Amino acid sequence: MDVEWSSSVVARARLHAALGEPARLAIVDRLVLGDAAPGELSRALGVPSNLLAHHVKLLEKAGVVARSRSEGDHRRTYLRLRPEALAHLAPEGTVRAPRVVFVCTHNSARSQLAAALWARRSPVPAASAGTAPAAGVHPLAVAAARGHGLSLARARTAHVAEVLRPDDLVVAVCDNAHEQLDVDRLHWSVPDPSRAGTEEAFDRAFTDLADRVDRLAPAVQPRGGTDG
């Protein structure tokens, strides 16, 4: 007798099949923490580029992974998780860091919002910086934060050279910063809301950052702290 399965069961089965291979699960584990170019994934995981392309294609087909074009080097693409497909997936292992520093180009919106979100979500201290900091925080970033119960009223912009310490966990929240930094870092490919310059664009950036902070925060523990 034929059995008709619901669409949700079929979708879940497709997801489990996509993740039921060690290399693909390793790709997803890496992307839980941050976005990555295919070449970066290939080097990090030790998977040949042609085999990685095969696994990424299957993950894309299952709706787990999406691609975006770099806002910096337009020849590059970045892979990112689709959070709705993996709402409850936690990264494997624990990262220990005394502080998390979020970096974007101008330190006027995305990095400021990320640091404010992190302070609400994690006991690990947070800071923000820019590779070419603006004179001040974007007023629409201040408004977006206020609309979600956060305050950037006292936030100030700063250059990465003034902020970074050797043991910081660095998270680049824009493509340009990721492509310019020469320190170990995670990468979140969050589109620049100031390009559109609308409240909606800043709200989208806030939502994107909030989801990423929620995924990363459980994996980061204070240096010298305990897992329990």
Coordinates of N, CA and C in Angstrom, one line a residue:
M1 N 0.8 -1.2 0.0 CA 0.0 0.0 0.0 C 0.9 1.2 0.0
D2 N 0.6 2.2 -0.9 CA 1.3 3.4 -0.9 C 1.0 4.3 0.3
V3 N 2.0 5.0 0.8 CA 1.8 5.9 1.9 C 2.1 7.3 1.5
E4 N 1.2 8.2 1.7 CA 1.4 9.6 1.4 C 1.9 10.3 2.6
W5 N 3.2 10.8 2.5 CA 3.8 11.5 3.6 C 3.5 13.0 3.5
S6 N 3.4 13.7 4.7 CA 3.2 15.1 4.7 C 4.5 15.8 4.1
S7 N 4.3 17.0 3.7 CA 5.4 17.8 3.1 C 6.5 18.0 4.2
S8 N 6.1 18.2 5.4 CA 7.1 18.5 6.5 C 7.9 17.2 6.7
V9 N 7.3 16.1 6.7 CA 8.1 14.8 6.9 C 9.1 14.6 5.7
V10 N 8.6 14.9 4.5 CA 9.5 14.8 3.3 C 10.7 15.8 3.4
A11 N 10.4 17.0 3.9 CA 11.5 18.0 4.0 C 12.5 17.6 5.1
R12 N 11.9 17.1 6.2 CA 12.9 16.6 7.3 C 13.7 15.5 6.8
A13 N 13.1 14.5 6.1 CA 13.9 13.4 5.6 C 15.0 13.9 4.6
R14 N 14.7 14.9 3.8 CA 15.7 15.4 2.9 C 16.8 16.0 3.7
L15 N 16.5 16.7 4.8 CA 17.5 17.4 5.6 C 18.4 16.3 6.3
H16 N 17.8 15.3 6.8 CA 18.6 14.3 7.5 C 19.5 13.6 6.5
A17 N 19.0 13.3 5.3 CA 19.8 12.7 4.2 C 21.0 13.6 3.9
A18 N 20.7 14.9 3.8 CA 21.8 15.8 3.4 C 22.9 15.9 4.5
L19 N 22.5 15.7 5.8 CA 23.5 15.8 6.9 C 24.1 14.5 7.2
G20 N 23.6 13.4 6.6 CA 24.0 12.1 7.0 C 25.3 11.6 6.3
E21 N 26.2 12.6 6.2 CA 27.6 12.3 5.6 C 28.6 13.2 6.3
P22 N 29.7 12.6 6.8 CA 30.6 13.4 7.7 C 31.0 14.7 7.1
A23 N 31.4 14.7 5.8 CA 31.9 16.0 5.2 C 30.9 17.0 5.2
R24 N 29.6 16.6 4.8 CA 28.5 17.6 4.8 C 28.2 18.1 6.2
L25 N 28.2 17.3 7.2 CA 28.0 17.7 8.5 C 29.1 18.6 9.0
A26 N 30.3 18.4 8.6 CA 31.4 19.2 9.0 C 31.3 20.6 8.3
I27 N 30.8 20.6 7.1 CA 30.5 21.9 6.4 C 29.5 22.7 7.2
V28 N 28.4 22.1 7.6 CA 27.4 22.7 8.3 C 27.9 23.2 9.7
D29 N 28.6 22.4 10.4 CA 29.2 22.8 11.7 C 30.0 24.0 11.5
R30 N 30.8 24.1 10.5 CA 31.6 25.3 10.3 C 30.8 26.5 10.0
L31 N 29.7 26.4 9.2 CA 28.9 27.5 8.8 C 27.9 27.9 9.9
V32 N 27.7 27.1 10.9 CA 26.9 27.5 12.0 C 27.6 28.8 12.7
L33 N 29.0 28.7 12.7 CA 29.7 29.8 13.4 C 29.8 31.1 12.5
G34 N 29.9 30.9 11.2 CA 30.1 32.0 10.3 C 30.1 31.6 8.9
D35 N 30.0 32.6 8.0 CA 30.0 32.3 6.5 C 31.4 32.0 6.1
A36 N 31.5 31.4 4.9 CA 32.9 31.1 4.3 C 32.8 31.0 2.8
A37 N 33.9 31.4 2.2 CA 34.0 31.1 0.7 C 34.3 29.6 0.5
P38 N 33.9 29.0 -0.6 CA 34.2 27.6 -0.9 C 35.7 27.3 -0.7
G39 N 36.5 28.2 -1.2 CA 38.0 27.9 -1.0 C 38.4 27.9 0.5
E40 N 37.8 28.7 1.3 CA 38.1 28.7 2.7 C 37.7 27.5 3.4
L41 N 36.5 27.0 3.0 CA 36.0 25.7 3.5 C 36.9 24.6 3.1
S42 N 37.3 24.6 1.9 CA 38.1 23.5 1.3 C 39.4 23.4 2.1
R43 N 40.0 24.5 2.4 CA 41.3 24.5 3.2 C 41.0 24.1 4.6
A44 N 40.0 24.7 5.2 CA 39.7 24.5 6.6 C 39.4 23.0 6.9
L45 N 38.7 22.4 6.0 CA 38.2 21.0 6.3 C 39.1 19.9 5.6
G46 N 40.0 20.4 4.8 CA 40.9 19.4 4.0 C 40.1 18.6 3.0
V47 N 39.1 19.2 2.4 CA 38.3 18.5 1.4 C 38.6 19.1 0.0
P48 N 39.0 18.3 -0.9 CA 39.3 18.8 -2.3 C 38.2 19.6 -2.8
S49 N 38.5 20.6 -3.6 CA 37.5 21.6 -4.1 C 36.4 20.9 -4.9
N50 N 36.7 19.9 -5.7 CA 35.7 19.3 -6.5 C 34.7 18.5 -5.7
L51 N 35.2 17.8 -4.6 CA 34.4 17.1 -3.7 C 33.5 18.0 -2.8
L52 N 34.2 19.2 -2.4 CA 33.4 20.1 -1.7 C 32.3 20.7 -2.5
A53 N 32.5 21.0 -3.8 CA 31.4 21.5 -4.6 C 30.3 20.5 -4.7
H54 N 30.6 19.2 -4.8 CA 29.5 18.2 -4.8 C 28.7 18.2 -3.5
H55 N 29.4 18.3 -2.3 CA 28.6 18.3 -1.1 C 27.8 19.6 -0.9
V56 N 28.4 20.7 -1.3 CA 27.7 22.0 -1.2 C 26.4 22.0 -2.1
K57 N 26.5 21.4 -3.3 CA 25.4 21.3 -4.2 C 24.2 20.6 -3.5
L58 N 24.6 19.5 -2.9 CA 23.5 18.7 -2.2 C 22.9 19.5 -1.0
L59 N 23.8 20.2 -0.3 CA 23.2 21.0 0.8 C 22.4 22.1 0.3
E60 N 22.7 22.7 -0.8 CA 21.9 23.7 -1.4 C 20.5 23.2 -1.9
K61 N 20.6 22.0 -2.5 CA 19.4 21.3 -2.9 C 18.4 21.0 -1.8
A62 N 19.0 20.7 -0.6 CA 18.2 20.4 0.6 C 17.7 21.7 1.3
G63 N 18.1 22.8 0.8 CA 17.7 24.1 1.4 C 18.5 24.5 2.7
V64 N 19.6 23.9 2.9 CA 20.4 24.1 4.1 C 21.4 25.3 3.9
V65 N 21.9 25.4 2.7 CA 23.0 26.4 2.4 C 22.5 27.3 1.3
A66 N 22.9 28.6 1.3 CA 22.7 29.5 0.3 C 24.0 30.3 -0.1
R67 N 24.0 30.9 -1.2 CA 25.2 31.6 -1.7 C 24.9 33.1 -1.7
S68 N 25.9 33.9 -1.5 CA 25.8 35.4 -1.7 C 27.0 35.9 -2.3
R69 N 26.9 37.0 -3.1 CA 28.1 37.6 -3.7 C 28.7 38.6 -2.8
S70 N 30.0 38.6 -2.7 CA 30.7 39.5 -1.8 C 30.5 41.0 -2.2
E71 N 30.2 41.8 -1.2 CA 30.1 43.2 -1.4 C 31.4 43.9 -1.6
G72 N 32.5 43.2 -1.2 CA 33.8 43.7 -1.4 C 34.4 43.3 -2.7
D73 N 35.0 42.1 -2.7 CA 35.6 41.5 -4.0 C 34.4 40.8 -4.7
H74 N 33.9 41.4 -5.7 CA 32.7 40.8 -6.3 C 32.9 39.5 -7.1
R75 N 34.2 39.1 -7.2 CA 34.5 37.8 -7.8 C 34.2 36.7 -6.8
R76 N 34.1 37.0 -5.5 CA 34.0 35.9 -4.5 C 32.5 35.7 -4.1
T77 N 32.2 34.5 -3.8 CA 30.9 34.2 -3.2 C 31.1 33.6 -1.8
Y78 N 30.1 33.7 -1.0 CA 30.2 33.2 0.4 C 29.0 32.2 0.6
L79 N 29.3 31.2 1.3 CA 28.2 30.2 1.7 C 27.7 30.6 3.1
R80 N 26.4 30.5 3.2 CA 25.8 30.8 4.5 C 24.7 29.8 4.8
L81 N 24.5 29.5 6.1 CA 23.4 28.7 6.4 C 22.0 29.4 6.3
R82 N 21.0 28.6 5.9 CA 19.7 29.2 6.0 C 19.1 28.8 7.3
P83 N 19.0 29.8 8.2 CA 18.7 29.5 9.6 C 17.4 28.8 9.8
E84 N 16.4 29.1 9.0 CA 15.1 28.4 9.1 C 15.2 26.9 8.9
A85 N 16.2 26.4 8.2 CA 16.4 25.0 8.0 C 17.0 24.3 9.2
L86 N 17.7 25.1 10.0 CA 18.5 24.5 11.1 C 18.3 25.3 12.4
A87 N 17.1 25.5 12.7 CA 16.8 26.4 13.8 C 17.4 26.0 15.1
H88 N 17.5 24.7 15.3 CA 18.0 24.2 16.6 C 19.3 23.5 16.6
L89 N 20.1 23.8 15.5 CA 21.4 23.2 15.4 C 22.4 23.9 16.2
A90 N 23.1 23.3 17.1 CA 24.2 23.9 17.9 C 25.5 23.5 17.4
P91 N 26.5 24.4 17.4 CA 27.9 24.1 16.9 C 28.5 23.0 17.8
E92 N 29.4 22.2 17.2 CA 30.1 21.2 18.0 C 31.3 21.8 18.7
G93 N 31.4 21.5 20.0 CA 32.6 22.0 20.7 C 32.4 23.4 21.3
T94 N 33.4 23.9 22.0 CA 33.3 25.1 22.7 C 34.5 26.0 22.4
V95 N 34.2 27.3 22.1 CA 35.3 28.3 21.9 C 35.5 29.1 23.2
R96 N 36.7 29.2 23.6 CA 37.0 30.0 24.8 C 37.6 31.3 24.4
A97 N 37.1 32.4 24.9 CA 37.7 33.7 24.5 C 37.4 34.7 25.7
P98 N 38.4 35.6 25.9 CA 38.1 36.6 27.0 C 37.2 37.7 26.5
R99 N 37.1 37.9 25.1 CA 36.3 38.9 24.6 C 35.9 38.6 23.1
V100 N 34.8 39.1 22.7 CA 34.4 39.0 21.3 C 34.4 40.4 20.7
V101 N 35.1 40.6 19.5 CA 35.1 41.9 18.9 C 34.5 41.8 17.5
F102 N 33.5 42.6 17.3 CA 32.8 42.6 16.0 C 33.4 43.7 15.1
V103 N 33.7 43.4 13.9 CA 34.4 44.4 13.0 C 33.6 44.5 11.7
C104 N 33.4 45.8 11.3 CA 32.9 46.0 10.0 C 33.7 47.2 9.4
T105 N 33.4 47.7 8.3 CA 34.2 48.8 7.7 C 34.2 50.0 8.5
H106 N 33.0 50.6 8.7 CA 32.9 51.9 9.3 C 32.6 51.9 10.8
N107 N 32.3 50.7 11.3 CA 32.0 50.6 12.8 C 30.8 51.5 13.1
S108 N 29.9 51.7 12.2 CA 28.8 52.7 12.4 C 27.4 52.0 12.5
A109 N 27.4 50.7 12.1 CA 26.0 50.0 12.1 C 26.1 48.6 12.5
R110 N 26.6 47.7 11.6 CA 26.5 46.3 11.8 C 27.3 45.8 13.0
S111 N 28.6 46.3 13.2 CA 29.4 45.9 14.3 C 28.9 46.4 15.6
Q112 N 28.3 47.6 15.6 CA 27.7 48.2 16.8 C 26.5 47.4 17.2
L113 N 25.6 47.1 16.3 CA 24.4 46.3 16.6 C 24.8 44.9 17.1
A114 N 25.8 44.3 16.5 CA 26.2 43.0 16.9 C 26.8 43.0 18.3
A115 N 27.6 44.0 18.7 CA 28.1 44.1 20.0 C 27.0 44.3 21.1
A116 N 26.0 45.1 20.7 CA 24.9 45.3 21.6 C 24.1 44.1 21.8
L117 N 23.8 43.4 20.8 CA 23.1 42.1 20.8 C 23.9 41.1 21.7
W118 N 25.2 41.0 21.5 CA 26.0 40.1 22.2 C 26.0 40.3 23.7
A119 N 26.0 41.6 24.1 CA 26.0 42.0 25.5 C 24.7 41.5 26.2
R120 N 23.6 41.5 25.4 CA 22.4 41.0 26.0 C 22.3 39.5 26.0
R121 N 23.1 38.8 25.2 CA 22.9 37.4 25.0 C 24.0 36.6 25.8
S122 N 25.2 37.1 26.0 CA 26.3 36.3 26.5 C 27.0 37.1 27.6
P123 N 27.6 36.3 28.6 CA 28.4 36.9 29.6 C 29.8 37.3 29.2
V124 N 30.2 36.8 28.0 CA 31.5 37.1 27.5 C 31.5 38.6 27.0
P125 N 32.4 39.4 27.4 CA 32.5 40.8 27.0 C 32.6 41.0 25.5
A126 N 32.0 42.1 25.0 CA 32.1 42.4 23.6 C 32.5 43.8 23.3
A127 N 33.1 44.0 22.1 CA 33.5 45.3 21.7 C 33.3 45.4 20.2
S128 N 33.5 46.5 19.6 CA 33.3 46.7 18.1 C 34.4 47.6 17.6
A129 N 34.7 47.5 16.3 CA 35.7 48.3 15.7 C 35.5 48.4 14.2
G130 N 36.2 49.2 13.5 CA 36.1 49.3 12.0 C 37.4 49.4 11.4
T131 N 37.5 49.0 10.1 CA 38.8 49.1 9.4 C 39.0 50.5 8.8
A132 N 37.9 51.2 8.7 CA 37.9 52.6 8.3 C 36.8 53.4 9.0
P133 N 36.9 53.6 10.3 CA 35.8 54.0 11.1 C 35.2 55.4 10.7
A134 N 33.9 55.5 10.7 CA 33.2 56.7 10.5 C 33.3 57.7 11.7
A135 N 32.8 58.9 11.5 CA 32.9 59.8 12.6 C 31.9 59.5 13.8
G136 N 30.9 58.7 13.4 CA 29.9 58.4 14.5 C 29.0 57.3 14.1
V137 N 28.2 56.8 15.0 CA 27.2 55.7 14.7 C 26.1 56.2 13.8
H138 N 25.7 55.4 12.9 CA 24.6 55.8 11.9 C 23.3 56.0 12.7
P139 N 22.6 57.1 12.5 CA 21.4 57.3 13.3 C 20.3 56.2 13.1
L140 N 20.3 55.6 11.9 CA 19.3 54.5 11.7 C 19.7 53.3 12.4
A141 N 21.0 53.1 12.7 CA 21.4 52.0 13.6 C 21.0 52.2 15.0
V142 N 21.1 53.5 15.4 CA 20.6 53.8 16.8 C 19.1 53.6 16.9
A143 N 18.4 54.0 15.8 CA 16.9 53.8 15.9 C 16.5 52.3 15.8
A144 N 17.3 51.5 15.0 CA 17.0 50.1 15.0 C 17.2 49.4 16.3
A145 N 18.3 49.8 17.0 CA 18.6 49.2 18.3 C 17.5 49.6 19.3
R146 N 17.1 50.9 19.3 CA 16.1 51.4 20.2 C 14.8 50.7 20.0
G147 N 14.4 50.4 18.8 CA 13.2 49.7 18.5 C 13.2 48.3 19.0
H148 N 14.3 47.7 19.3 CA 14.4 46.4 19.8 C 14.9 46.3 21.3
G149 N 14.8 47.5 22.0 CA 15.1 47.5 23.4 C 16.6 47.6 23.7
L150 N 17.4 48.0 22.8 CA 18.8 48.2 23.0 C 19.2 49.7 22.8
S151 N 20.3 50.1 23.4 CA 20.7 51.5 23.3 C 22.1 51.6 22.7
L152 N 22.3 52.4 21.7 CA 23.6 52.8 21.2 C 24.0 54.2 21.5
A153 N 23.3 54.8 22.5 CA 23.4 56.2 22.7 C 24.9 56.6 23.1
R154 N 25.5 55.6 23.8 CA 26.9 55.9 24.3 C 28.0 55.2 23.4
A155 N 27.5 54.7 22.3 CA 28.5 54.0 21.4 C 29.4 55.0 20.7
R156 N 30.6 54.6 20.5 CA 31.6 55.4 19.8 C 32.3 54.5 18.8
T157 N 32.8 55.1 17.7 CA 33.5 54.4 16.7 C 35.0 54.3 17.0
A158 N 35.7 53.3 16.5 CA 37.1 53.1 16.8 C 37.7 52.3 15.7
H159 N 39.0 52.4 15.5 CA 39.8 51.6 14.5 C 40.2 50.3 15.1
V160 N 40.3 49.3 14.3 CA 40.6 48.0 14.8 C 42.0 48.0 15.6
A161 N 42.9 48.8 15.1 CA 44.2 48.9 15.7 C 44.1 49.4 17.2
E162 N 43.1 50.1 17.5 CA 42.9 50.7 18.8 C 42.2 49.7 19.7
V163 N 41.6 48.7 19.2 CA 40.7 47.9 19.9 C 41.2 46.4 20.1
L164 N 41.7 45.8 19.1 CA 42.0 44.4 19.1 C 43.1 44.0 20.1
R165 N 42.9 42.9 20.8 CA 43.9 42.3 21.7 C 44.2 40.9 21.1
P166 N 45.4 40.4 21.5 CA 45.8 39.1 20.9 C 44.8 38.0 21.0
D167 N 44.1 37.9 22.2 CA 43.3 36.7 22.4 C 41.8 36.9 22.1
D168 N 41.5 38.0 21.5 CA 40.1 38.3 21.1 C 39.6 37.3 20.1
L169 N 38.3 36.9 20.2 CA 37.6 36.2 19.1 C 37.0 37.3 18.2
V170 N 37.5 37.4 17.0 CA 37.1 38.4 16.0 C 36.1 37.9 15.1
V171 N 35.0 38.7 14.9 CA 33.9 38.3 14.0 C 33.8 39.5 13.0
A172 N 34.1 39.2 11.8 CA 33.9 40.3 10.7 C 32.5 40.2 10.3
V173 N 31.8 41.3 10.4 CA 30.3 41.2 10.1 C 30.0 41.9 8.7
C174 N 31.1 42.1 7.9 CA 30.9 42.5 6.5 C 32.0 41.9 5.7
D175 N 31.7 41.9 4.4 CA 32.6 41.2 3.4 C 33.9 42.0 3.3
N176 N 33.9 43.4 3.2 CA 35.1 44.2 3.1 C 36.0 43.9 4.3
A177 N 35.5 44.0 5.5 CA 36.3 43.8 6.7 C 37.0 42.4 6.7
H178 N 36.2 41.4 6.3 CA 36.7 40.0 6.3 C 37.8 39.9 5.3
E179 N 37.7 40.6 4.1 CA 38.7 40.5 3.1 C 39.9 41.4 3.4
Q180 N 39.8 42.3 4.3 CA 40.9 43.2 4.7 C 41.7 42.8 5.9
L181 N 41.0 42.1 6.8 CA 41.7 41.7 8.1 C 42.8 40.7 7.9
D182 N 43.8 40.7 8.7 CA 44.9 39.7 8.6 C 45.0 39.0 9.9
V183 N 43.9 38.9 10.7 CA 43.9 38.1 11.9 C 42.9 36.9 11.7
D184 N 43.1 35.9 12.6 CA 42.1 34.8 12.6 C 40.7 35.4 12.9
R185 N 39.7 34.9 12.3 CA 38.4 35.5 12.5 C 37.3 34.6 12.0
L186 N 36.1 34.8 12.4 CA 34.9 34.3 11.8 C 34.3 35.4 10.9
H187 N 33.4 34.9 10.0 CA 32.9 35.9 9.0 C 31.4 35.7 9.0
W188 N 30.7 36.9 9.1 CA 29.2 36.9 8.9 C 29.0 37.9 7.7
S189 N 28.5 37.3 6.6 CA 28.3 38.2 5.4 C 26.9 38.9 5.5
V190 N 26.9 39.9 6.3 CA 25.7 40.7 6.5 C 25.7 41.9 5.5
P191 N 24.7 42.0 4.7 CA 24.6 43.2 3.7 C 24.6 44.5 4.4
D192 N 25.3 45.5 3.8 CA 25.4 46.8 4.4 C 24.1 47.6 4.3
P193 N 23.4 47.8 5.4 CA 22.1 48.5 5.4 C 22.2 50.0 5.0
S194 N 23.4 50.6 5.1 CA 23.5 52.0 4.8 C 23.5 52.2 3.3
R195 N 23.7 51.2 2.5 CA 23.6 51.3 1.0 C 22.2 51.6 0.6
A196 N 21.2 51.0 1.3 CA 19.8 51.3 1.0 C 19.4 52.5 1.8
G197 N 19.9 52.7 3.0 CA 19.6 53.8 3.8 C 18.2 53.9 4.3
T198 N 17.5 52.8 4.5 CA 16.1 52.8 4.9 C 16.0 52.1 6.3
E199 N 14.9 52.4 7.0 CA 14.7 51.7 8.2 C 14.5 50.2 8.0
E200 N 13.9 49.8 6.9 CA 13.7 48.4 6.7 C 15.0 47.7 6.5
A201 N 16.0 48.3 5.8 CA 17.3 47.7 5.6 C 18.0 47.5 7.0
F202 N 17.9 48.5 7.8 CA 18.6 48.3 9.1 C 17.9 47.3 10.0
D203 N 16.6 47.2 9.9 CA 15.8 46.1 10.6 C 16.2 44.8 10.1
R204 N 16.4 44.6 8.8 CA 16.8 43.3 8.3 C 18.2 43.0 8.8
A205 N 19.1 43.9 8.8 CA 20.5 43.7 9.3 C 20.4 43.3 10.8
F206 N 19.6 44.0 11.6 CA 19.4 43.6 13.0 C 18.9 42.2 13.1
T207 N 17.9 41.8 12.4 CA 17.4 40.5 12.5 C 18.4 39.4 12.1
D208 N 19.2 39.7 11.0 CA 20.2 38.8 10.6 C 21.3 38.6 11.7
L209 N 21.7 39.7 12.3 CA 22.7 39.7 13.3 C 22.2 39.0 14.6
A210 N 20.9 39.3 14.9 CA 20.4 38.6 16.1 C 20.4 37.1 16.0
D211 N 20.0 36.6 14.8 CA 20.0 35.2 14.6 C 21.4 34.6 14.7
R212 N 22.4 35.3 14.2 CA 23.7 34.8 14.2 C 24.3 34.8 15.6
V213 N 24.0 35.9 16.3 CA 24.4 36.0 17.7 C 23.8 34.8 18.5
D214 N 22.6 34.5 18.3 CA 21.9 33.5 19.1 C 22.6 32.1 18.8
R215 N 23.1 31.9 17.5 CA 23.7 30.7 17.2 C 25.1 30.6 17.8
L216 N 25.9 31.7 17.7 CA 27.2 31.6 18.2 C 27.4 31.7 19.7
A217 N 26.5 32.4 20.4 CA 26.7 32.7 21.8 C 26.9 31.4 22.6
P218 N 26.0 30.4 22.4 CA 26.2 29.1 23.2 C 27.5 28.4 23.1
A219 N 28.2 28.7 22.0 CA 29.5 28.0 21.7 C 30.7 28.7 22.3
V220 N 30.5 30.0 22.8 CA 31.6 30.7 23.3 C 31.5 30.9 24.8
Q221 N 32.5 30.4 25.5 CA 32.6 30.5 26.9 C 33.7 31.4 27.4
P222 N 33.6 32.0 28.5 CA 34.6 32.9 29.0 C 35.9 32.2 29.2
R223 N 37.0 32.8 28.9 CA 38.3 32.2 29.1 C 38.5 31.8 30.6
G224 N 38.8 30.6 30.9 CA 38.9 30.1 32.3 C 37.6 29.7 32.9
G225 N 36.5 29.8 32.2 CA 35.2 29.4 32.7 C 35.0 27.9 32.6
T226 N 33.8 27.5 32.9 CA 33.4 26.1 32.9 C 32.3 25.9 31.9
D227 N 32.1 24.6 31.4 CA 31.1 24.3 30.5 C 29.7 24.3 31.2
G228 N 29.7 23.9 32.5 CA 28.5 23.8 33.2 C 27.8 25.0 33.5

